[in-house]
Tab-separated table of C-alpha atoms and ligand atoms in Angstrom:
chain	number	residue	atom	x	y	z
A	22	MET	CA	7.357	-7.511	-96.946
A	23	SER	CA	6.225	-5.699	-94.363
A	24	LYS	CA	3.171	-3.250	-93.732
A	25	ASN	CA	5.285	-0.826	-93.081
A	26	GLU	CA	7.731	-1.318	-95.473
A	27	ILE	CA	5.124	-0.755	-98.605
A	28	PRO	CA	5.816	2.669	-100.066
A	29	PHE	CA	2.199	3.458	-101.379
A	30	GLU	CA	-0.837	1.802	-99.982
A	31	GLY	CA	-3.323	4.036	-102.387
A	32	PHE	CA	-3.836	1.345	-104.211
A	33	HIS	CA	-7.227	0.222	-102.886
A	34	GLY	CA	-9.875	-0.131	-104.884
A	35	LYS	CA	-7.191	0.218	-108.309
A	36	VAL	CA	-7.749	-2.758	-110.879
A	37	ALA	CA	-4.450	-3.149	-112.715
A	38	LEU	CA	-3.719	-5.488	-115.480
A	39	ILE	CA	-0.489	-6.340	-115.882
A	40	THR	CA	1.096	-8.094	-118.625
A	41	GLY	CA	3.888	-10.695	-119.148
A	42	GLY	CA	3.042	-11.316	-115.381
A	43	ALA	CA	3.777	-14.198	-114.932
A	44	SER	CA	7.980	-14.316	-114.680
A	45	GLY	CA	10.413	-10.839	-113.378
A	46	ILE	CA	9.398	-7.590	-113.841
A	47	GLY	CA	5.769	-8.536	-114.730
A	48	ARG	CA	5.946	-10.831	-112.007
A	49	ALA	CA	7.917	-8.008	-109.233
A	50	SER	CA	5.061	-5.554	-110.814
A	51	ALA	CA	1.906	-7.766	-110.204
A	52	LEU	CA	3.035	-8.649	-106.734
A	53	LEU	CA	3.335	-5.780	-104.746
A	54	PHE	CA	0.123	-4.148	-107.237
A	55	ALA	CA	-1.403	-6.773	-105.146
A	56	GLN	CA	1.164	-5.934	-101.639
A	57	SER	CA	-0.491	-2.597	-102.246
A	58	GLY	CA	-3.690	-2.838	-102.121
A	59	ALA	CA	-4.434	-3.236	-106.450
A	60	GLU	CA	-6.686	-6.133	-108.074
A	61	VAL	CA	-4.373	-7.923	-110.233
A	62	ALA	CA	-4.814	-9.354	-113.848
A	63	VAL	CA	-2.179	-11.235	-114.888
A	64	VAL	CA	-1.952	-11.690	-118.251
A	65	ASP	CA	0.623	-14.163	-119.972
A	66	VAL	CA	1.383	-16.407	-122.217
A	67	ASP	CA	3.312	-18.618	-119.509
A	68	GLU	CA	0.111	-20.527	-117.842
A	69	ALA	CA	2.058	-22.185	-115.237
A	70	GLY	CA	3.663	-19.291	-114.453
A	71	GLY	CA	1.108	-17.190	-114.251
A	72	ALA	CA	-0.770	-19.435	-112.313
A	73	THR	CA	1.945	-20.114	-110.197
A	74	VAL	CA	1.850	-15.413	-108.901
A	75	VAL	CA	-1.908	-15.839	-108.816
A	76	GLN	CA	-1.819	-18.273	-105.920
A	77	GLU	CA	0.878	-16.261	-104.283
A	78	ILE	CA	-0.720	-13.351	-104.811
A	79	LYS	CA	-3.755	-15.003	-103.067
A	80	ASP	CA	-1.764	-17.192	-100.442
A	81	GLU	CA	-0.673	-13.252	-99.011
A	82	GLY	CA	-4.029	-12.370	-99.151
A	83	GLY	CA	-4.996	-10.176	-102.876
A	84	LYS	CA	-7.266	-10.160	-105.265
A	85	ALA	CA	-5.342	-11.392	-108.924
A	86	CYS	CA	-6.594	-13.936	-111.813
A	87	PHE	CA	-4.603	-15.073	-114.671
A	88	ILE	CA	-6.337	-14.896	-118.432
A	89	ALA	CA	-4.045	-16.248	-121.128
A	90	GLY	CA	-3.310	-14.129	-123.897
A	91	ASP	CA	-0.770	-13.317	-126.486
A	92	VAL	CA	0.015	-9.351	-126.906
A	93	THR	CA	0.709	-10.108	-130.492
A	94	GLN	CA	-2.731	-11.117	-130.690
A	95	ALA	CA	-5.470	-8.058	-131.016
A	96	ALA	CA	-8.281	-10.680	-129.824
A	97	GLU	CA	-6.578	-12.024	-127.238
A	98	CYS	CA	-5.742	-8.524	-125.827
A	99	ARG	CA	-9.377	-7.175	-126.306
A	100	TRP	CA	-10.603	-10.422	-124.420
A	101	ALA	CA	-7.579	-9.863	-121.480
A	102	VAL	CA	-8.951	-6.038	-121.184
A	103	GLU	CA	-12.575	-7.711	-121.558
A	104	GLU	CA	-11.833	-10.404	-118.545
A	105	THR	CA	-10.219	-8.086	-115.880
A	106	VAL	CA	-13.783	-5.843	-116.381
A	107	LYS	CA	-15.612	-8.241	-115.726
A	108	ALA	CA	-13.605	-10.082	-112.407
A	109	PHE	CA	-12.973	-6.862	-111.108
A	110	GLY	CA	-15.556	-4.218	-112.785
A	111	ASN	CA	-13.269	-1.923	-113.704
A	112	LEU	CA	-9.470	-0.950	-115.368
A	113	HIS	CA	-7.309	1.977	-114.249
A	114	ILE	CA	-3.648	0.532	-114.407
A	115	LEU	CA	-1.849	-0.964	-116.732
A	116	VAL	CA	1.800	-2.105	-117.456
A	117	ASN	CA	2.825	-3.465	-119.958
A	118	SER	CA	5.918	-5.583	-119.063
A	119	ALA	CA	5.851	-8.696	-121.457
A	120	GLY	CA	8.647	-8.530	-123.891
A	121	ILE	CA	11.268	-11.909	-125.218
A	122	VAL	CA	14.502	-10.600	-126.381
A	123	HIS	CA	16.725	-11.045	-129.584
A	124	ARG	CA	20.552	-11.316	-129.573
A	125	GLY	CA	21.943	-10.878	-133.019
A	126	THR	CA	23.076	-8.074	-135.814
A	127	ILE	CA	20.814	-7.279	-138.268
A	128	LEU	CA	23.129	-10.260	-140.518
A	129	GLU	CA	22.235	-11.924	-137.709
A	130	THR	CA	18.793	-11.948	-137.495
A	131	SER	CA	15.773	-13.839	-139.728
A	132	GLU	CA	13.040	-11.720	-141.000
A	133	LYS	CA	10.802	-13.755	-138.901
A	134	GLU	CA	12.639	-13.358	-134.986
A	135	TRP	CA	12.521	-9.380	-136.359
A	136	ASP	CA	9.144	-9.271	-136.899
A	137	ARG	CA	8.202	-11.478	-133.888
A	138	THR	CA	10.291	-9.061	-131.772
A	139	LEU	CA	8.674	-5.942	-132.504
A	140	ALA	CA	5.192	-7.706	-132.752
A	141	VAL	CA	5.811	-8.924	-128.564
A	142	ASN	CA	7.375	-5.783	-127.430
A	143	LEU	CA	6.220	-3.309	-129.059
A	144	LYS	CA	3.017	-3.716	-131.162
A	145	GLY	CA	2.027	-5.895	-127.717
A	146	ILE	CA	1.999	-2.699	-125.763
A	147	PHE	CA	-0.193	-1.094	-129.181
A	148	LEU	CA	-2.523	-3.655	-128.798
A	149	ALA	CA	-2.994	-3.493	-124.921
A	150	CYS	CA	-3.097	0.404	-125.051
A	151	LYS	CA	-5.754	-0.035	-127.783
A	152	TYR	CA	-8.041	-2.038	-125.552
A	153	ALA	CA	-7.255	-1.059	-122.023
A	154	ILE	CA	-7.968	2.857	-123.067
A	155	PRO	CA	-11.632	2.885	-123.640
A	156	GLU	CA	-11.828	1.227	-120.469
A	157	MET	CA	-9.455	4.475	-119.064
A	158	ILE	CA	-11.630	7.060	-119.830
A	159	GLN	CA	-14.925	5.777	-119.211
A	160	GLY	CA	-13.337	4.793	-115.580
A	161	GLY	CA	-12.260	8.314	-115.595
A	162	GLY	CA	-8.912	7.951	-116.365
A	163	GLY	CA	-5.590	5.804	-115.688
A	164	ALA	CA	-2.366	5.133	-115.974
A	165	ILE	CA	0.027	2.904	-118.042
A	166	VAL	CA	3.152	2.295	-117.420
A	167	ASN	CA	5.523	0.388	-120.629
A	168	ILE	CA	8.858	-1.251	-119.991
A	169	SER	CA	10.746	-0.024	-122.329
A	170	SER	CA	14.753	-0.977	-121.247
A	171	GLY	CA	18.582	0.889	-121.184
A	172	TRP	CA	18.232	0.222	-124.985
A	173	GLY	CA	15.535	2.180	-126.023
A	174	LEU	CA	17.676	4.823	-125.300
A	175	ALA	CA	21.525	3.863	-126.002
A	176	GLY	CA	22.426	1.120	-128.638
A	177	GLY	CA	23.218	-2.128	-127.474
A	178	ARG	CA	25.918	-3.999	-129.875
A	179	GLN	CA	23.756	-7.373	-131.347
A	180	ALA	CA	20.892	-6.395	-130.199
A	181	ALA	CA	19.639	-4.887	-132.746
A	182	ALA	CA	15.300	-6.092	-133.374
A	183	TYR	CA	15.619	-5.405	-129.238
A	184	CYS	CA	17.127	-1.925	-129.537
A	185	ALA	CA	14.730	-0.782	-132.143
A	186	SER	CA	11.362	-2.044	-130.388
A	187	LYS	CA	12.592	-0.831	-127.565
A	188	GLY	CA	13.729	2.751	-128.854
A	189	GLY	CA	10.203	2.043	-130.013
A	190	VAL	CA	8.247	1.848	-126.949
A	191	VAL	CA	10.265	4.910	-125.781
A	192	LEU	CA	8.582	7.219	-128.113
A	193	LEU	CA	5.268	5.867	-128.929
A	194	THR	CA	4.625	6.358	-124.528
A	195	LYS	CA	5.750	10.217	-125.420
A	196	ALA	CA	3.067	10.030	-128.140
A	197	MET	CA	0.521	8.305	-125.830
A	198	ALA	CA	0.709	10.225	-123.010
A	199	LEU	CA	0.436	13.638	-125.532
A	200	ASP	CA	-2.394	12.123	-126.832
A	201	HIS	CA	-4.714	10.676	-123.845
A	202	ALA	CA	-3.461	13.319	-120.702
A	203	HIS	CA	-6.726	15.196	-121.842
A	204	GLN	CA	-8.835	12.289	-120.582
A	205	ASN	CA	-6.174	11.395	-117.733
A	206	ILE	CA	-4.729	8.827	-118.547
A	207	ARG	CA	-1.207	9.352	-117.397
A	208	VAL	CA	2.063	7.607	-120.011
A	209	ASN	CA	4.906	6.455	-118.787
A	210	CYS	CA	8.148	4.218	-118.797
A	211	VAL	CA	10.661	2.287	-116.939
A	212	CYS	CA	13.910	1.991	-118.859
A	213	PRO	CA	15.717	-1.424	-116.568
A	214	GLY	CA	19.382	-2.132	-116.951
A	215	ASP	CA	19.866	-5.784	-117.138
A	216	THR	CA	17.818	-7.216	-114.666
A	217	ASP	CA	18.341	-10.680	-112.873
A	218	THR	CA	15.171	-12.272	-114.778
A	219	PRO	CA	15.170	-15.550	-116.653
A	220	MET	CA	15.611	-13.424	-119.843
A	221	LEU	CA	19.041	-12.415	-118.988
A	222	ARG	CA	19.986	-15.902	-119.102
A	223	THR	CA	17.482	-16.092	-122.404
A	224	GLU	CA	20.028	-13.536	-124.156
A	225	ALA	CA	23.348	-15.636	-122.189
A	226	ARG	CA	22.654	-18.824	-124.463
A	227	GLN	CA	21.554	-16.475	-127.404
A	228	LEU	CA	25.140	-15.606	-127.822
A	229	GLY	CA	26.670	-18.950	-126.735
A	230	PHE	CA	27.987	-17.677	-123.036
A	231	SER	CA	28.070	-19.084	-120.111
A	232	VAL	CA	24.822	-17.594	-117.562
A	233	GLU	CA	27.062	-17.196	-114.841
A	234	LYS	CA	30.146	-15.053	-116.984
A	235	PHE	CA	27.168	-13.248	-119.021
A	236	LEU	CA	25.563	-11.818	-114.774
A	237	ALA	CA	29.556	-10.791	-113.907
A	238	GLY	CA	29.200	-8.919	-116.929
A	239	ALA	CA	26.125	-7.422	-116.858
A	240	ALA	CA	26.749	-6.276	-113.625
A	241	ASP	CA	29.595	-3.377	-114.569
A	242	ARG	CA	28.172	-0.812	-113.803
A	243	PRO	CA	28.787	2.002	-111.589
A	244	MET	CA	26.723	0.282	-108.637
A	245	GLY	CA	28.433	-3.183	-109.661
A	246	ARG	CA	25.530	-5.073	-109.679
A	247	LEU	CA	22.653	-6.668	-111.454
A	248	GLY	CA	18.882	-4.789	-110.309
A	249	THR	CA	16.817	-6.671	-108.902
A	250	PRO	CA	12.621	-7.173	-110.470
A	251	GLU	CA	11.420	-6.213	-107.595
A	252	GLU	CA	13.784	-2.127	-107.785
A	253	ILE	CA	12.521	-1.898	-110.871
A	254	ALA	CA	8.376	-3.213	-109.747
A	255	GLN	CA	9.293	-0.229	-107.383
A	256	SER	CA	9.800	2.522	-109.899
A	257	VAL	CA	6.277	0.694	-112.172
A	258	LEU	CA	4.243	1.300	-108.797
A	259	PHE	CA	5.590	5.015	-108.177
A	260	LEU	CA	4.466	5.869	-111.945
A	261	ALA	CA	1.624	4.583	-111.563
A	262	SER	CA	0.438	6.294	-108.403
A	263	GLU	CA	-1.007	9.466	-106.824
A	264	ALA	CA	2.623	10.337	-105.548
A	265	ALA	CA	3.231	9.990	-109.884
A	266	SER	CA	-0.278	12.702	-110.128
A	267	TYR	CA	1.988	14.798	-112.473
A	268	ILE	CA	4.285	12.838	-114.895
A	269	THR	CA	3.071	11.957	-117.559
A	270	GLY	CA	5.276	10.977	-120.968
A	271	ALA	CA	8.562	10.320	-118.833
A	272	VAL	CA	11.605	8.386	-119.351
A	273	LEU	CA	12.537	6.735	-115.488
A	274	VAL	CA	15.687	5.151	-116.076
A	275	VAL	CA	16.863	2.399	-113.499
A	276	ASP	CA	20.003	0.445	-113.985
A	277	GLY	CA	22.636	0.987	-111.225
A	278	GLY	CA	23.601	4.117	-112.935
A	279	GLY	CA	24.305	2.267	-116.173
A	280	LEU	CA	23.766	4.984	-118.604
A	281	ALA	CA	24.925	7.811	-116.286
A	282	GLY	CA	27.810	8.487	-118.575
A	283	THR	CA	31.131	7.833	-120.250
A	284	GLY	CA	33.579	8.225	-116.484
B	314	LIG	P1	10.905	-12.430	-118.597
B	314	LIG	O1	11.143	-13.155	-117.122
B	314	LIG	O2	11.225	-13.675	-119.521
B	314	LIG	O3	9.020	-12.015	-118.836
B	314	LIG	C1	8.558	-11.568	-119.433
B	314	LIG	C2	6.867	-12.701	-119.980
B	314	LIG	O4	6.496	-11.897	-120.580
B	314	LIG	C3	7.177	-14.550	-119.285
B	314	LIG	O5	6.711	-14.744	-118.800
B	314	LIG	C4	6.926	-14.096	-120.716
B	314	LIG	O6	6.587	-15.518	-121.269
B	314	LIG	C5	5.999	-13.176	-121.655
B	314	LIG	N1	5.672	-12.998	-122.590
B	314	LIG	C6	6.315	-13.100	-123.714
B	314	LIG	N2	5.930	-13.076	-124.704
B	314	LIG	C7	4.792	-12.593	-124.869
B	314	LIG	C8	3.015	-12.129	-125.461
B	314	LIG	N3	3.918	-12.840	-126.790
B	314	LIG	N4	2.901	-12.091	-124.862
B	314	LIG	C9	2.431	-12.533	-123.223
B	314	LIG	N5	3.084	-12.086	-122.933
B	314	LIG	C10	4.679	-12.796	-123.318
B	314	LIG	O7	11.628	-11.095	-118.562
B	314	LIG	P2	11.956	-9.783	-117.613
B	314	LIG	O8	12.836	-9.776	-117.727
B	314	LIG	O9	11.208	-9.714	-117.103
B	314	LIG	O10	10.630	-8.691	-119.693
B	314	LIG	C11	10.091	-7.568	-118.612
B	314	LIG	C12	10.208	-6.587	-119.586
B	314	LIG	O11	11.797	-5.706	-119.211
B	314	LIG	C13	10.765	-6.789	-120.960
B	314	LIG	O12	9.815	-6.521	-121.693
B	314	LIG	C14	12.096	-6.627	-121.170
B	314	LIG	O13	12.323	-6.255	-122.450
B	314	LIG	C15	12.638	-5.530	-120.516
B	314	LIG	N6	13.625	-5.400	-119.812
B	314	LIG	C16	14.591	-6.393	-118.839
B	314	LIG	C17	14.879	-6.140	-118.624
B	314	LIG	C18	16.226	-7.746	-117.741
B	314	LIG	O14	17.688	-7.241	-118.113
B	314	LIG	N7	16.107	-8.480	-117.940
B	314	LIG	C19	16.360	-5.016	-119.166
B	314	LIG	C20	16.161	-4.020	-120.221
B	314	LIG	C21	14.118	-3.930	-120.283
B	314	LIG	P3	7.434	-16.759	-122.015
B	314	LIG	O15	8.759	-16.760	-120.454
B	314	LIG	O16	6.998	-18.058	-121.713
B	314	LIG	O17	8.175	-16.273	-123.289
């Protein structure tokens, strides 16, 4: 991306922690925040992927570090925040992008699969915020962007645990926005539609579909194509930026018109 194409350059001196930053939407966000001047801590269970993203950022002249961490573990979330502050001196932005998909009805979902889906997609946000918010308060404020899903706003077939977790993210976002507005912390969420990341391929496998057919089906929306991780990252960057200084508790749907209506 050339300098002229960067939408918000106001991230110099800002520190962003991005969970799930090794892949997909988190990776694209990490790269975009770094290109916009932020120092970026990439937190993920995928150590090889995380290290690669950090190297990509450094190769472009940005500043980043990788912190291995599982967002379902309180101690690892606390460690990730501590290491971020140790590396960059502060924490202004938290992007909660770590997530997993589980496709199945309630009858097709084991208790273990339910627990894991809710633990990564919902409890992981609770834990990351629990340790990040005190740092933001100390620094005078911050911005949190949670990645929910179109399936946090409308139900999808054979996705019971996933929809439950993503619906939870939407209302957790709004509740947190109310609680922390007076501390100058804005909390918003992005609801992407189907986006071309490794997660979609995992879904195809879980449902026993060919990846090609599944991706073609997922593109069946008004704009006739999947979203790109870079397009979702632009909306994340906007919500974290000064351009969104009066926006909190908002739900930004980025889905090529998928939820726009039934016509
Ligand atoms: P992705 O490419 O699979 O990236 C998710 C990343 O999170 C992976 O690196 C994954 O590591 C990591 N992760 C999984 N569990 C973790 C844990 N417990 N702790 C820390 N990191 C963990 O998926 P994506 O499509 O970018 O998804 C990002 C977010 O967008 C998710 O919350 C997803 O639900 C949401 N979303 C995606 C779509 C879509 O169509 N792609 C649509 C709507 C919403 P591993 O690969 O090792 O598991």
